[in-house]
Tab-separated table of C-alpha atoms in Angstrom:
chain	number	residue	atom	x	y	z
A	1	MET	CA	69.348	-11.334	82.774
A	2	GLY	CA	66.073	-9.933	84.087
A	3	VAL	CA	62.549	-10.093	82.820
A	4	GLU	CA	61.018	-6.749	82.031
A	5	PHE	CA	57.276	-6.364	82.588
A	6	LYS	CA	55.439	-3.857	80.455
A	7	ASP	CA	52.023	-2.793	81.747
A	8	ASN	CA	49.642	-2.390	78.775
A	9	ARG	CA	46.425	-2.382	80.780
A	10	GLU	CA	45.517	1.223	79.991
A	11	ALA	CA	46.191	0.813	76.261
A	12	VAL	CA	44.101	-2.377	76.188
A	13	LYS	CA	41.244	-0.707	78.105
A	14	GLU	CA	41.304	2.248	75.706
A	15	LYS	CA	41.249	-0.028	72.652
A	16	LEU	CA	38.333	-1.994	74.157
A	17	ARG	CA	36.474	1.272	74.780
A	18	GLN	CA	37.113	2.447	71.199
A	19	CYS	CA	35.918	-0.852	69.723
A	20	GLY	CA	32.899	-0.950	72.033
A	21	THR	CA	31.948	2.617	71.190
A	22	ALA	CA	32.290	1.970	67.456
A	23	TRP	CA	30.118	-1.138	67.766
A	24	LEU	CA	27.456	0.686	69.809
A	25	HIS	CA	27.202	3.448	67.198
A	26	GLU	CA	27.044	0.960	64.332
A	27	ALA	CA	24.529	-1.354	66.015
A	28	SER	CA	22.190	1.381	67.248
A	29	ALA	CA	22.259	3.186	63.894
A	30	GLU	CA	21.379	-0.067	62.111
A	31	LEU	CA	18.609	-0.834	64.600
A	32	ASN	CA	17.259	2.716	64.317
A	33	SER	CA	17.177	2.461	60.512
A	34	GLN	CA	15.364	-0.871	60.636
A	35	VAL	CA	12.764	0.472	63.076
A	36	MET	CA	12.086	3.337	60.673
A	37	ARG	CA	11.700	0.875	57.785
A	38	ASN	CA	9.286	-1.197	59.914
A	39	GLN	CA	7.184	1.794	60.944
A	40	ARG	CA	3.675	2.150	59.510
A	41	VAL	CA	3.297	5.526	57.821
A	42	ARG	CA	0.327	7.820	57.570
A	43	THR	CA	1.836	11.256	58.158
A	44	GLY	CA	5.487	10.269	58.621
A	45	ARG	CA	5.781	12.022	62.000
A	46	THR	CA	6.308	8.837	63.996
A	47	LYS	CA	8.669	7.335	61.443
A	48	GLY	CA	10.760	10.509	61.456
A	49	SER	CA	10.862	10.686	65.249
A	50	TRP	CA	13.092	7.645	65.838
A	51	ARG	CA	16.585	8.456	67.096
A	52	TYR	CA	19.505	6.683	68.689
A	53	LEU	CA	21.890	7.870	71.347
A	54	VAL	CA	25.148	6.351	72.509
A	55	ASP	CA	26.285	7.148	76.037
A	56	GLU	CA	30.012	6.558	75.671
A	57	GLU	CA	30.600	7.095	79.381
A	58	LYS	CA	28.206	4.291	80.378
A	59	MET	CA	28.834	2.270	77.193
A	60	GLU	CA	25.100	2.070	76.524
A	61	ALA	CA	23.004	2.778	73.449
A	62	TYR	CA	19.346	3.725	73.180
A	63	VAL	CA	16.918	3.624	70.258
A	64	ALA	CA	13.712	5.508	70.965
A	65	SER	CA	11.021	7.837	69.721
A	66	ASP	CA	9.529	10.812	71.513
A	67	ALA	CA	6.283	10.467	69.542
A	68	MET	CA	3.367	9.241	71.660
A	69	ASN	CA	2.130	7.261	68.655
A	70	ALA	CA	5.322	5.151	68.791
A	71	VAL	CA	4.077	3.653	72.064
A	72	TYR	CA	0.705	2.903	70.464
A	73	GLU	CA	2.410	1.343	67.432
A	74	GLU	CA	4.587	-0.845	69.643
A	75	PHE	CA	2.061	-2.012	72.236
A	76	GLY	CA	-1.357	-1.339	70.716
A	77	THR	CA	-4.318	0.312	72.424
A	78	GLY	CA	-7.815	-0.502	73.573
A	79	GLU	CA	-9.070	-3.999	72.895
A	80	TYR	CA	-5.910	-4.743	70.897
A	81	ALA	CA	-3.417	-3.794	73.620
A	82	LEU	CA	-0.554	-6.276	73.633
A	83	GLU	CA	-1.058	-7.381	77.232
A	84	GLY	CA	-4.851	-7.150	77.168
A	85	ASN	CA	-4.866	-4.179	79.527
A	86	GLY	CA	-6.412	-1.609	77.172
A	87	ARG	CA	-9.761	0.161	77.346
A	88	LYS	CA	-12.692	-2.039	76.314
A	89	GLY	CA	-15.861	-1.129	74.445
A	90	GLY	CA	-14.421	1.497	72.117
A	91	TRP	CA	-14.461	5.300	72.176
A	92	TRP	CA	-14.789	8.350	69.983
A	93	TYR	CA	-11.884	10.652	69.174
A	94	MET	CA	-11.397	13.757	67.085
A	95	ASP	CA	-8.583	13.778	64.508
A	96	GLU	CA	-6.362	16.749	63.641
A	97	LYS	CA	-8.894	17.882	61.012
A	98	GLY	CA	-11.750	18.012	63.546
A	99	LYS	CA	-13.480	14.880	62.280
A	100	TYR	CA	-14.804	12.340	64.822
A	101	HIS	CA	-14.042	8.628	64.583
A	102	PHE	CA	-15.087	5.599	66.624
A	103	THR	CA	-12.407	3.037	67.448
A	104	LYS	CA	-11.883	-0.035	69.567
A	105	GLY	CA	-8.163	0.608	69.552
A	106	LYS	CA	-5.063	0.109	67.473
A	107	LYS	CA	-3.390	-3.219	66.807
A	108	PRO	CA	0.287	-3.364	67.796
A	109	HIS	CA	2.674	-3.285	64.861
A	110	ARG	CA	5.857	-3.757	66.959
A	111	PRO	CA	8.400	-1.902	64.777
A	112	LEU	CA	11.074	-1.777	67.502
A	113	TYR	CA	10.634	-5.364	68.651
A	114	ARG	CA	10.593	-6.681	65.076
A	115	ALA	CA	13.759	-4.708	64.262
A	116	TYR	CA	15.463	-6.212	67.302
A	117	VAL	CA	14.444	-9.750	66.336
A	118	MET	CA	15.533	-9.201	62.729
A	119	LEU	CA	18.950	-7.794	63.620
A	120	LYS	CA	19.908	-9.519	66.880
A	121	GLU	CA	22.129	-12.207	65.341
A	122	LYS	CA	23.713	-9.768	62.884
A	123	ILE	CA	24.523	-7.299	65.684
A	124	ILE	CA	26.045	-10.033	67.848
A	125	ALA	CA	28.110	-11.323	64.920
A	126	ARG	CA	29.368	-7.799	64.195
A	127	ALA	CA	30.417	-7.349	67.834
A	128	LYS	CA	32.359	-10.603	67.673
A	129	ALA	CA	34.048	-9.509	64.442
A	130	ILE	CA	35.009	-6.082	65.800
A	131	PHE	CA	36.528	-7.505	68.981
A	132	GLN	CA	38.280	-10.337	67.135
A	133	GLU	CA	39.844	-7.773	64.787
A	134	MET	CA	41.083	-5.928	67.852
A	135	MET	CA	42.798	-9.078	69.118
A	136	ALA	CA	44.695	-9.628	65.841
């Protein structure tokens, strides 16, 4: 009477990868949606520029915007820059309609950071649930 060993490592790794990939898509989509809801809107360009990407090979997810204004919204500018490293004293700029405006900067609104803070616990709990379901 012998003991037979069955190697399930590859099946387990594949199931972990599937669960991890599903969680990354779900979490980054939820975070992306919340960032868009948090975004201040004047023209809608910045709000509509948020995207997420899941790199299934690296098992990483990214939520980002390619709009320059997204950086300004997140970190502020001028005298209101989040880390105090903005230009001081104000400046003039011309808007898209050719009208000049004076500003001392833009206060940070932090749509990405606030979305992260709002959803962190929910995203962690969902990961736990997905991987616990896998174990059952």
